[in-house]
PDB file of C-alpha atoms in Angstrom:
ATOM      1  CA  UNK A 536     -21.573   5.035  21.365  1.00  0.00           C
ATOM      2  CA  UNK A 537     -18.162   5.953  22.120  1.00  0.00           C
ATOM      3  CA  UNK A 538     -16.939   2.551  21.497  1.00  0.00           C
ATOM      4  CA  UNK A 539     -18.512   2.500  18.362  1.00  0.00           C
ATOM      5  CA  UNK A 540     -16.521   5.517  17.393  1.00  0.00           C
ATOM      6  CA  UNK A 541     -13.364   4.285  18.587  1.00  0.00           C
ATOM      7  CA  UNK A 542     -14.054   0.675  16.520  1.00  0.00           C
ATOM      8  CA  UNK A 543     -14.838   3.306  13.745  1.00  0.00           C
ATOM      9  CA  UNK A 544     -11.740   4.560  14.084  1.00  0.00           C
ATOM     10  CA  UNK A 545      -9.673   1.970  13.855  1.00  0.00           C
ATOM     11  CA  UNK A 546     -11.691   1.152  10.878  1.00  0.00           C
ATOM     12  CA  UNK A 547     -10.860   4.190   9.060  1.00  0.00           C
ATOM     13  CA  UNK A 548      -6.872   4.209  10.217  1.00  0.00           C
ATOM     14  CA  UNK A 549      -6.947  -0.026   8.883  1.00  0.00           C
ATOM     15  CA  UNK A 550      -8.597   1.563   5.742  1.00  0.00           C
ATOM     16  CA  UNK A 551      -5.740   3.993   5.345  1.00  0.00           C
ATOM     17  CA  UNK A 552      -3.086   1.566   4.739  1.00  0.00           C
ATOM     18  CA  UNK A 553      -5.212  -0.736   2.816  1.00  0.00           C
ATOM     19  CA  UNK A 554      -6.149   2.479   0.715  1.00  0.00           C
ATOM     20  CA  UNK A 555      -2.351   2.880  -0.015  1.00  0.00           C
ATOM     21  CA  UNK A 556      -1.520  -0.622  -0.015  1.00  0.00           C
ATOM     22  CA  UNK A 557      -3.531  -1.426  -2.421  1.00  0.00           C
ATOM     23  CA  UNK A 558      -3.038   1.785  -4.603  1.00  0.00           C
ATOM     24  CA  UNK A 559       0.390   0.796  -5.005  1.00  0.00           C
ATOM     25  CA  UNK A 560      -1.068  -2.867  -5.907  1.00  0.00           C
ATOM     26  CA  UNK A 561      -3.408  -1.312  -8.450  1.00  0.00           C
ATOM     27  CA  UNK A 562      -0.461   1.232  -9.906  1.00  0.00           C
ATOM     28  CA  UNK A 563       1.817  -1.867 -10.324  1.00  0.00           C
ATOM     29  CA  UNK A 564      -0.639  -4.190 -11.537  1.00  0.00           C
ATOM     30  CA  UNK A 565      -2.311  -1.656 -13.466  1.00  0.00           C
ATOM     31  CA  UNK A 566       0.662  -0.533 -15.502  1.00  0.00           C
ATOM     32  CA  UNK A 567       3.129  -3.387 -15.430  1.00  0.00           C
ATOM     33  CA  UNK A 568       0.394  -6.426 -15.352  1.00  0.00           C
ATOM     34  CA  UNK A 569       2.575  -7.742 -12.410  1.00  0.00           C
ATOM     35  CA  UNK A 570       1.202  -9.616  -9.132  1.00  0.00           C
ATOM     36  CA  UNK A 571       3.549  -7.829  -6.741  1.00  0.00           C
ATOM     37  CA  UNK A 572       3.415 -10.700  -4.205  1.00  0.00           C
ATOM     38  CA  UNK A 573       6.586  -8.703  -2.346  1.00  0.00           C
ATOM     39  CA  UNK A 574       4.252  -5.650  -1.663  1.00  0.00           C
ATOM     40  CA  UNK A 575       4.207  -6.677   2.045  1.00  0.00           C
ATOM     41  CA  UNK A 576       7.997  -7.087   2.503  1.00  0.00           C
ATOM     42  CA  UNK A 577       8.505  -3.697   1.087  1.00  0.00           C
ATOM     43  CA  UNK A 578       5.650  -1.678   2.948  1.00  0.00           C
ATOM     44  CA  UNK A 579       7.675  -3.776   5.716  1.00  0.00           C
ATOM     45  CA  UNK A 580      11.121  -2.423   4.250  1.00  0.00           C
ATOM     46  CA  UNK A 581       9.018   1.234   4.830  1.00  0.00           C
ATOM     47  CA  UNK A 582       8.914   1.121   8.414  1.00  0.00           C
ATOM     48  CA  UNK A 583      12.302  -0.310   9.029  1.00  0.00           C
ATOM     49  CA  UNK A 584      13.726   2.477   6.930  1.00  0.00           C
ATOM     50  CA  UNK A 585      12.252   5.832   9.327  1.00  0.00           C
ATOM     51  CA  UNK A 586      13.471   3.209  12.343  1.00  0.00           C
ATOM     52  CA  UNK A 587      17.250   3.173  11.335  1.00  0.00           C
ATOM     53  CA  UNK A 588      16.953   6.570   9.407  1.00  0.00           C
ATOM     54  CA  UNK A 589      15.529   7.576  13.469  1.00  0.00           C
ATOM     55  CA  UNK A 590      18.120   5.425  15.389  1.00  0.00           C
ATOM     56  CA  UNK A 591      20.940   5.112  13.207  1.00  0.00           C
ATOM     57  CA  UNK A 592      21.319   8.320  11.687  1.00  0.00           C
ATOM     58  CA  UNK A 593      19.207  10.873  13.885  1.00  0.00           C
ATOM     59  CA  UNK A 594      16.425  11.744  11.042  1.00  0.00           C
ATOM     60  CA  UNK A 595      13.284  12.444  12.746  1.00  0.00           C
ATOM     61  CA  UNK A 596       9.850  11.027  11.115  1.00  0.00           C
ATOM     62  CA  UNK A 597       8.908  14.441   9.065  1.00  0.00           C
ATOM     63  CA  UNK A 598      12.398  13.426   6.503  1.00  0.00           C
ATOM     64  CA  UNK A 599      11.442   9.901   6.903  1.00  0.00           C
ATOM     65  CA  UNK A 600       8.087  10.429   4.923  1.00  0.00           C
ATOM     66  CA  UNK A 601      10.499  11.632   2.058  1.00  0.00           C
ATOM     67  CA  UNK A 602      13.452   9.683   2.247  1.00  0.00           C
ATOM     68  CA  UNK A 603      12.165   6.177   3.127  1.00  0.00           C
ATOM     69  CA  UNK A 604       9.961   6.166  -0.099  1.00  0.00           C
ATOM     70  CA  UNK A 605      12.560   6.962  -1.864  1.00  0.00           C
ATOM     71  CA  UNK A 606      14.890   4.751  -0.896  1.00  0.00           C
ATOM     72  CA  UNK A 607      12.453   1.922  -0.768  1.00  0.00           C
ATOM     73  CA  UNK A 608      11.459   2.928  -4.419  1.00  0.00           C
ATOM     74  CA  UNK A 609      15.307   2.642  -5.385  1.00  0.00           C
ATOM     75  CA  UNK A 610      15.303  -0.839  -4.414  1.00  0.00           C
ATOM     76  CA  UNK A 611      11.947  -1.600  -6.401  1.00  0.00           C
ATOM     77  CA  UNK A 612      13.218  -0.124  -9.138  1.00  0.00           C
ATOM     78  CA  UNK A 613      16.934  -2.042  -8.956  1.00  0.00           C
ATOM     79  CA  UNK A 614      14.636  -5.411  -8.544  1.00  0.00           C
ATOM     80  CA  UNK A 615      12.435  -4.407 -11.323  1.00  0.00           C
ATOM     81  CA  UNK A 616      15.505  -3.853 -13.649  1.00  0.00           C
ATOM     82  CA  UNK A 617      17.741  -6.983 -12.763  1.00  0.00           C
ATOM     83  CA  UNK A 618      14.281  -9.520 -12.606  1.00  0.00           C
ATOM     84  CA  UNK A 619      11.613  -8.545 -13.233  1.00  0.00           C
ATOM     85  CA  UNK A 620      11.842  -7.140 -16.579  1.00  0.00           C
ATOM     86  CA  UNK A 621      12.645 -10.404 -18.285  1.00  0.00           C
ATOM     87  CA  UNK A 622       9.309 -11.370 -17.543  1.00  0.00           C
ATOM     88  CA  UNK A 623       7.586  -9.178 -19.390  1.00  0.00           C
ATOM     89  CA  UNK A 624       4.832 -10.174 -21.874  1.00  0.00           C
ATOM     90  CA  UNK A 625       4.458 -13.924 -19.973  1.00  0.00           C
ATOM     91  CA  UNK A 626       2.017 -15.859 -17.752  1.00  0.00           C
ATOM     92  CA  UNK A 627       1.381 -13.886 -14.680  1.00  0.00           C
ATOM     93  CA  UNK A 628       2.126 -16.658 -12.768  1.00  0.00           C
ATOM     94  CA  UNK A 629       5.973 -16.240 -13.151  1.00  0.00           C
ATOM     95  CA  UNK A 630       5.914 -12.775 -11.823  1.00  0.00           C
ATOM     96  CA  UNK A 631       3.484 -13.726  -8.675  1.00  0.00           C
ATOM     97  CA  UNK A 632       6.075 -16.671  -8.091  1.00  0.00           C
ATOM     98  CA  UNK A 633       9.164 -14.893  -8.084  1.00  0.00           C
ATOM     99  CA  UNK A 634       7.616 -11.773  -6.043  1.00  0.00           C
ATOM    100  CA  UNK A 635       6.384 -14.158  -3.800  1.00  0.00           C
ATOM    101  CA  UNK A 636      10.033 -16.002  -3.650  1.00  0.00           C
ATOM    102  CA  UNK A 637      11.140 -12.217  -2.477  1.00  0.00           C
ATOM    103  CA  UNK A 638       8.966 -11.794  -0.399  1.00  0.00           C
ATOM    104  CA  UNK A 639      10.167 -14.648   1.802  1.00  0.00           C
ATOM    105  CA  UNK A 640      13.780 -13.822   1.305  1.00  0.00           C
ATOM    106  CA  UNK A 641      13.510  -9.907   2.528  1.00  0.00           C
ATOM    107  CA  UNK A 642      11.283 -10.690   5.207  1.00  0.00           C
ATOM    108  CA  UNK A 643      13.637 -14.041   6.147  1.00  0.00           C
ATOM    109  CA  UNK A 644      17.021 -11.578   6.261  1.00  0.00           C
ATOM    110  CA  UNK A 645      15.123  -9.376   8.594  1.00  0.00           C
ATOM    111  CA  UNK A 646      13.311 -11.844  10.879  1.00  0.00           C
ATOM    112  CA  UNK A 647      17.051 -13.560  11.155  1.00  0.00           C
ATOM    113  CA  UNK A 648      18.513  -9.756  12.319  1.00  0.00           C
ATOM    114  CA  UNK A 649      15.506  -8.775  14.235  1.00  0.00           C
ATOM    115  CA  UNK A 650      13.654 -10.922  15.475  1.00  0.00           C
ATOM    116  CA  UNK A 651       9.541 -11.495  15.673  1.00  0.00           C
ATOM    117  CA  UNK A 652       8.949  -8.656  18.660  1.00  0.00           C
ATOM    118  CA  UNK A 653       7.957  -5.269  17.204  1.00  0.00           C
ATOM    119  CA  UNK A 654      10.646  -2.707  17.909  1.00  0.00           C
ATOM    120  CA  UNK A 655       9.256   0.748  18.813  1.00  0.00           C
ATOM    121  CA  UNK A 656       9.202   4.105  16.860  1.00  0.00           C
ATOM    122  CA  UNK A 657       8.107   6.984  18.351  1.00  0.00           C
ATOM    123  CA  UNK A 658       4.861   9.523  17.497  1.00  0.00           C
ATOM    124  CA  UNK A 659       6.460  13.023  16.703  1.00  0.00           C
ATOM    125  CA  UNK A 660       6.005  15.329  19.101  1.00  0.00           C
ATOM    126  CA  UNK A 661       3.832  17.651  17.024  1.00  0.00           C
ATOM    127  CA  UNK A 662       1.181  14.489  16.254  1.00  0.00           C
ATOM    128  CA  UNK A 663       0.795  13.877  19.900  1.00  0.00           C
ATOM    129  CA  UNK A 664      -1.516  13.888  22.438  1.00  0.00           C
ATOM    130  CA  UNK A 665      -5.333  14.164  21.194  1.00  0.00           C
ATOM    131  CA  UNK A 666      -8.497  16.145  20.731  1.00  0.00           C
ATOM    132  CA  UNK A 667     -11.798  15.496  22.519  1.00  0.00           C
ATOM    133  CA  UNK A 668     -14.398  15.582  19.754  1.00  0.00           C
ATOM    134  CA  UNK A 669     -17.430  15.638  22.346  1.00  0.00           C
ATOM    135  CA  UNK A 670     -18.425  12.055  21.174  1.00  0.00           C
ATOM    136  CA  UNK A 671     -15.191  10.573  21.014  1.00  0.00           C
ATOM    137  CA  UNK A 672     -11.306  11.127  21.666  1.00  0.00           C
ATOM    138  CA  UNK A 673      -9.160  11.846  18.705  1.00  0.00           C
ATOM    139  CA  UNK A 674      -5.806  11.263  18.540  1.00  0.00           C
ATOM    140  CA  UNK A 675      -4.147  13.059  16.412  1.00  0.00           C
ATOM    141  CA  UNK A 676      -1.339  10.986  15.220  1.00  0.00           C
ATOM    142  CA  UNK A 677      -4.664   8.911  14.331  1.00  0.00           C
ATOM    143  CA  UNK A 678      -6.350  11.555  12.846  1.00  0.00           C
ATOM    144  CA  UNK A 679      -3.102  12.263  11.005  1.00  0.00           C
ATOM    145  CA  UNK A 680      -2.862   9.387   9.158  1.00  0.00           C
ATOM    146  CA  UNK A 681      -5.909   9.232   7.607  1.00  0.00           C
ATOM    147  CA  UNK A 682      -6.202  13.134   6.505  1.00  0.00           C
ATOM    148  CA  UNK A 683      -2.504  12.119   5.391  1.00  0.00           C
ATOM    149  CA  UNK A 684      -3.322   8.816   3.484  1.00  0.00           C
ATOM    150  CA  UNK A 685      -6.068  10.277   1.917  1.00  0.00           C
ATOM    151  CA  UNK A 686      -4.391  13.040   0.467  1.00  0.00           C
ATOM    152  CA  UNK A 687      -1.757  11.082  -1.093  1.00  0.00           C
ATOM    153  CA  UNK A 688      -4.548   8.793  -2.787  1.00  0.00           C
ATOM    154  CA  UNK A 689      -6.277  11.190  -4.646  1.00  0.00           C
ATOM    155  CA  UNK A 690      -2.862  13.002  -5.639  1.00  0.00           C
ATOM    156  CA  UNK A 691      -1.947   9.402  -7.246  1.00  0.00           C
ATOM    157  CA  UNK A 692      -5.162   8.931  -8.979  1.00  0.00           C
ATOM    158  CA  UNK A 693      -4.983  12.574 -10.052  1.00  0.00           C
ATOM    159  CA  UNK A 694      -1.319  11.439 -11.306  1.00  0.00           C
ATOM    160  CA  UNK A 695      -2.104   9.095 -13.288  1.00  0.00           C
ATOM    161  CA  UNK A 696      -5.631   9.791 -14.610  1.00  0.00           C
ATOM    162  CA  UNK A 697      -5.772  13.562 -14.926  1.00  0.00           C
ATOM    163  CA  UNK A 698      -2.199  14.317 -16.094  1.00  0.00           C
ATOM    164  CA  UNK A 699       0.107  14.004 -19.719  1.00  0.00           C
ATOM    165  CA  UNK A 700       2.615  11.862 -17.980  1.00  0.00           C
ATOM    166  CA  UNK A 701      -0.631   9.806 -16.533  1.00  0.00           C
ATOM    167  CA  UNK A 702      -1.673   9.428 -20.184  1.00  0.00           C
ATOM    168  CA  UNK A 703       2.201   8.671 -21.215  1.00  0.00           C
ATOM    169  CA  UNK A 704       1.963   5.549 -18.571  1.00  0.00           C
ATOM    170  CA  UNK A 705      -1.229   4.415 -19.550  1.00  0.00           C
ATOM    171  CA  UNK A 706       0.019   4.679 -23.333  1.00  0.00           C
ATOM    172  CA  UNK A 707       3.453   2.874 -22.732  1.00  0.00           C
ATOM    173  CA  UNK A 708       1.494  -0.431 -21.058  1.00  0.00           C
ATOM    174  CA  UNK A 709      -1.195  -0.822 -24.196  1.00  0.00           C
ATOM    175  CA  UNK A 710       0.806  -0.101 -26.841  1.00  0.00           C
ATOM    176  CA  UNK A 711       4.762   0.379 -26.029  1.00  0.00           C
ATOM    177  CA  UNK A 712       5.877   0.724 -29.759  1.00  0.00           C
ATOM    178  CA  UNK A 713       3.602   3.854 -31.071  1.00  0.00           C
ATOM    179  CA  UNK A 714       4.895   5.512 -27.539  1.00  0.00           C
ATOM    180  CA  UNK A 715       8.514   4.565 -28.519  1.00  0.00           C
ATOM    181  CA  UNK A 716       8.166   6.261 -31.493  1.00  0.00           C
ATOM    182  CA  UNK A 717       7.068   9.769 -29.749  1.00  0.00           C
ATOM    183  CA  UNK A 718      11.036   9.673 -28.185  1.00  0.00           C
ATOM    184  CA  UNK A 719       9.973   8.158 -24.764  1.00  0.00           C
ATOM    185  CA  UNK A 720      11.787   6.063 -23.521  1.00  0.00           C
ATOM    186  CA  UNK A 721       9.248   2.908 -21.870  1.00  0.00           C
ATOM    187  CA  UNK A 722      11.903   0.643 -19.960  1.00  0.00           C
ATOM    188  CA  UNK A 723      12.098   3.880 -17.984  1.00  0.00           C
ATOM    189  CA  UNK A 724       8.871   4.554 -17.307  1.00  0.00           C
ATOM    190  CA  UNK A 725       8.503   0.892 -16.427  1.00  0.00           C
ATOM    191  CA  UNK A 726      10.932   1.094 -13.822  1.00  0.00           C
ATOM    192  CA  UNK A 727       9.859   4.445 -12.332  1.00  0.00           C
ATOM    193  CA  UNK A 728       6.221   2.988 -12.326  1.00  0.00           C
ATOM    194  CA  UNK A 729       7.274   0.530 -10.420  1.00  0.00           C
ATOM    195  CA  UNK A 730       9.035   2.271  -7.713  1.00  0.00           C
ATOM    196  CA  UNK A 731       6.302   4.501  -7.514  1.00  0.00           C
ATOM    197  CA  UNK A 732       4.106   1.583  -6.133  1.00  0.00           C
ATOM    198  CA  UNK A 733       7.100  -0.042  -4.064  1.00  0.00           C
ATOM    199  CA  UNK A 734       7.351   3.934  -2.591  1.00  0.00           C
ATOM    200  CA  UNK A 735       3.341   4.381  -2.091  1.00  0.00           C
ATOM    201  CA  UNK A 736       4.144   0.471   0.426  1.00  0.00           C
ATOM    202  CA  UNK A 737       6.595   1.962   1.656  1.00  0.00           C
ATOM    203  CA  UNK A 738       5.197   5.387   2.924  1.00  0.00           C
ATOM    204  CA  UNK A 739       2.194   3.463   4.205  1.00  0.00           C
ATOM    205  CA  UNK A 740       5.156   1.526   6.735  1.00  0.00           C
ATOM    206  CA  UNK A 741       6.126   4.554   7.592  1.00  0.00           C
ATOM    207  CA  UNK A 742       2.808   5.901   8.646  1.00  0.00           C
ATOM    208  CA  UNK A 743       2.481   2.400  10.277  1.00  0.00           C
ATOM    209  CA  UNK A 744       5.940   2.299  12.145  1.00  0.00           C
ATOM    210  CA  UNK A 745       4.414   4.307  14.997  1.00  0.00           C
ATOM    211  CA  UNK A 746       0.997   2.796  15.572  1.00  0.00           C
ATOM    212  CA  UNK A 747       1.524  -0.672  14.818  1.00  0.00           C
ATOM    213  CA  UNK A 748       5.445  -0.981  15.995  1.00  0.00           C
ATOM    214  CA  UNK A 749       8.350  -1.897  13.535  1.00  0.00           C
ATOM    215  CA  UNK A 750       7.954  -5.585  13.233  1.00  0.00           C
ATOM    216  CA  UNK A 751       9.457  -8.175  10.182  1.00  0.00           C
ATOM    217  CA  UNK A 752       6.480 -10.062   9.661  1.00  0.00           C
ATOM    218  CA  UNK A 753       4.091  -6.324   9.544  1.00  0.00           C
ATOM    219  CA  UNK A 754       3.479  -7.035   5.577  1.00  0.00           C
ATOM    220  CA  UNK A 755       2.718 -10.679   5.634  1.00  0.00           C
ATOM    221  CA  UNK A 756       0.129 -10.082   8.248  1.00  0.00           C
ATOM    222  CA  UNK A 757      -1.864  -7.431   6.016  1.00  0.00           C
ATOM    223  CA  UNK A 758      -1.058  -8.609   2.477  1.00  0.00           C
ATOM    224  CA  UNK A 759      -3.681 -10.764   1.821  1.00  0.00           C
ATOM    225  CA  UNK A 760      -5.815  -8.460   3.284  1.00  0.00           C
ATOM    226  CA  UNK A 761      -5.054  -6.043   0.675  1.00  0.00           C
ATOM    227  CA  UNK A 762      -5.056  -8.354  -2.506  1.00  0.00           C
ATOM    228  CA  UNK A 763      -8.630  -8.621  -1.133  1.00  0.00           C
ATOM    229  CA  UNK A 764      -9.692  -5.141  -1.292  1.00  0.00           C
ATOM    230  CA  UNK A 765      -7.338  -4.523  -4.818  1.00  0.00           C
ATOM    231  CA  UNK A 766     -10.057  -7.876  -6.207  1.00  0.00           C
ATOM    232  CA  UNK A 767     -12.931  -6.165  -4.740  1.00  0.00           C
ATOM    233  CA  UNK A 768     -12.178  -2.847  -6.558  1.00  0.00           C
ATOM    234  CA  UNK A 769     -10.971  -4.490  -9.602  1.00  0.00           C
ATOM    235  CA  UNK A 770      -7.445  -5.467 -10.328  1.00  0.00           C
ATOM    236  CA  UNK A 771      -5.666  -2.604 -11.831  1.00  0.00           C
ATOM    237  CA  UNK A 772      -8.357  -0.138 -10.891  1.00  0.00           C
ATOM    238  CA  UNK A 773      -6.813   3.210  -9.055  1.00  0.00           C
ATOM    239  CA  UNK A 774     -10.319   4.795  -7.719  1.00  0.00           C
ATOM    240  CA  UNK A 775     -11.657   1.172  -7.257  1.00  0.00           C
ATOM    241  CA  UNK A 776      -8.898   0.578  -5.116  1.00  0.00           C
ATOM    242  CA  UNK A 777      -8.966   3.941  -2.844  1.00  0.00           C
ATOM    243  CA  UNK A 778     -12.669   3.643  -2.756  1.00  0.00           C
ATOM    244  CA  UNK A 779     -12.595  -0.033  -1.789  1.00  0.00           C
ATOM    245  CA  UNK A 780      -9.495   0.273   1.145  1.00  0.00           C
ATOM    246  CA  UNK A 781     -11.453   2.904   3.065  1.00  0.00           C
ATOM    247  CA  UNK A 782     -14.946   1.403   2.655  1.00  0.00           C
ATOM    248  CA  UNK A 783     -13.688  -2.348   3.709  1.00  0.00           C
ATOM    249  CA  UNK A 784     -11.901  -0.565   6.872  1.00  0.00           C
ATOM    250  CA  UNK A 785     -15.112   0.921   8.226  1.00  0.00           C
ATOM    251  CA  UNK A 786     -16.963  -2.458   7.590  1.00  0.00           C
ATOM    252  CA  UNK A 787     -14.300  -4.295   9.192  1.00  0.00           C
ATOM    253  CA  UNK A 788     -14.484  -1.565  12.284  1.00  0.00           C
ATOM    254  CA  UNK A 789     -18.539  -1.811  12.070  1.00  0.00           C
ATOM    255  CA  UNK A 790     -18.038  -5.680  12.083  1.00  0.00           C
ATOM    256  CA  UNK A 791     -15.708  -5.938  15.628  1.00  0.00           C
ATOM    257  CA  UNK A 792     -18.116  -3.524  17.308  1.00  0.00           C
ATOM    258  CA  UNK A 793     -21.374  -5.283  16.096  1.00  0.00           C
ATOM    259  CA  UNK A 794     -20.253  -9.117  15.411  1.00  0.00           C
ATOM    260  CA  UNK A 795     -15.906  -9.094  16.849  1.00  0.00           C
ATOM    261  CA  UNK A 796     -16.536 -13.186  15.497  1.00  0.00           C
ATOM    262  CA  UNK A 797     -16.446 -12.325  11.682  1.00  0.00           C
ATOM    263  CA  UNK A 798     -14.245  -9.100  11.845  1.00  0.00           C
ATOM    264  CA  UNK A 799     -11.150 -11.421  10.544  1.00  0.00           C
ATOM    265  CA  UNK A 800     -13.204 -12.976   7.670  1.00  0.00           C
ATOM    266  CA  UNK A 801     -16.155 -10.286   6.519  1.00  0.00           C
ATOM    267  CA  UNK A 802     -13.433  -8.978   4.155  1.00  0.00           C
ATOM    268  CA  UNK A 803     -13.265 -12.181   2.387  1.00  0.00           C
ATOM    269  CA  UNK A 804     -16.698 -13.144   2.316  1.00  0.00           C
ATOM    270  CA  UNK A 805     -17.926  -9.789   0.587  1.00  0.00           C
ATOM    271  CA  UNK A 806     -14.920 -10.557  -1.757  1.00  0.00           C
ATOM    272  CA  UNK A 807     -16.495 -13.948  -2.967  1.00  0.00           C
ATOM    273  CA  UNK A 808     -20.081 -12.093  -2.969  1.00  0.00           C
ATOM    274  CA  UNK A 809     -18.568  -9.649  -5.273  1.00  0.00           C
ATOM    275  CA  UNK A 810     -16.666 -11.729  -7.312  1.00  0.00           C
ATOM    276  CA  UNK A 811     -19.909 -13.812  -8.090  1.00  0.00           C
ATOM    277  CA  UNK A 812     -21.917 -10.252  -9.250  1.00  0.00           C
ATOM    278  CA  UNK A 813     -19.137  -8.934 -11.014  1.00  0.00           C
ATOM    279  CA  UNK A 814     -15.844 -10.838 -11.493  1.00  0.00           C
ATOM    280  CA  UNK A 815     -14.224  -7.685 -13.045  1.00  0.00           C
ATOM    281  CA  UNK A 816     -14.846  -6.251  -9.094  1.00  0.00           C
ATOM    282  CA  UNK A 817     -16.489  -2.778  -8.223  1.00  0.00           C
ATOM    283  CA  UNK A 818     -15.364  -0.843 -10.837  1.00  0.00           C
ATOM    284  CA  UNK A 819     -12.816  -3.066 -12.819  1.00  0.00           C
ATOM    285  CA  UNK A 820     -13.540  -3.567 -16.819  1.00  0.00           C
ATOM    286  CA  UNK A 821     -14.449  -6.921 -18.222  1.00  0.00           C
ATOM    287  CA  UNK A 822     -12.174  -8.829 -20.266  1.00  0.00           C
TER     288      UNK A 822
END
């Protein structure tokens, strides 16, 4: 039982960052109608931040949850302004293409400067150490991130579903011209859309940097992953997609503890059984 637990447990930490992952995903996608193939370079560009922001400048991991977001979110924002704006109202398949084109640029600069070995970052010293349950051990860092990831997931959907400026984003994407002629200005809220997602990857590398190590190639290993869970939930779809990350982790932690063979592939093969039942996904709208 206790190793059921503990496979449990790495199910619902996995489901954390695929929760936020993909929340970004769905926010971006959602909003802008963009593929954001580079999601994986920039929850990547997350974890290197709180590294240098630790060994460079001396900032600790509690800032780094603030300031590596936001930095991260500056650079979205700088490459949604110079490129990807001009692709606006055309084929998806220009945006996926030039996301994924840099993708393999940011992670190529950093593999060149870094290396493939995962460079450490440390567990704060208030998240360490653990908590023995009676059926399991807990650690907290562990524990942390999922209390942590969850919180931040329902503040998002609450964000954009329960809230005027929710409504104002929603408004700007189906029909930009009545909106512009309420005063708001929609580039903007384009742009700080999209650094909201690029911030929500970014936070989850932060989360990461400790557990996983600070590695170049972190995003490219997960990505597809989470394109996975955003189809399951239904492209575009913010609960679908918070729902769908945490659910998937726990299957995928069920999976290694009853069946380890198909833990790398169950994700995939409930995505085509889904996709069959309801191409929209779980809770997306049909077209």
């Amino acid at each position: 039982m206790q190793s059921l637990f503990a496979q449990l447990l790495v199910g619902l930490i996995n489901g954390s960052f695929y929760a936020l992952l993909s929340l970004g995903l769905a926010v971006i996608f959602g909003m802008l109608n963009i593929i954001n193939f580079a999601h994986g370079a920039l929850y990547m560009m997350g974890a290197f931040c709180a590294y240098f922001l630790l060994n460079v400048l001396g900032i600790g991991y509690w800032p780094a949850l603030i300031v590596a977001p936001i930095a991260v979110g500056i650079f979205g924002m700088i490459m949604e302004r110079t490129m990807l704006q001009w692709l606006a109202g055309i084929d998806h398949l220009y945006g996926m293409l030039l996301t994924f084109g840099m993708a393999l640029i940011i992670q190529g600069v950093f593999q060149n400067y870094f290396g493939s070995s995962g460079l450490p970052y440390s567990i704060p010293n208030e998240l360490k150490g653990g908590m023995n349950l009676g059926f399991m051990y807990l650690p907290i860092y562990r524990g942390w991130v999922v209390i942590f990831s969850l919180i931040i997931c329902i503040g998002t959907w609450y964000l954009i579903e329960r809230t005027r400026l929710g409504a104002y984003l929603r408004a700007a994407t189906e029909n930009p011209t009545l909106v512009r002629a309420f005063g708001i200005n929609v580039p903007r809220m384009i742009t700080l859309t999209y650094g909201l997602g690029v911030g929500l990857a970014a936070l989850a590398g932060v989360l990461s940097a400790p557990i996983n190590q600070v590695r170049p190639l972190m995003g490219a290993d997960l990505i597809i992953v989470v394109f996975a869970v955003v189809v399951i939930g239904g492209m575009g779809s913010i609960l679908g997609s918070i729902i769908t990350g945490f659910a998937l982790g726990i299957i995928e932690g069920l999976t290694k503890y009853f069946y380890p063979e198909a833990s790398n592939t169950v994700v995939f093969v409930l995505m085509v059984l889904v996709l069959l039942v309801k191409p929209s996904g779980l809770t997306g709208r049909a077209t």
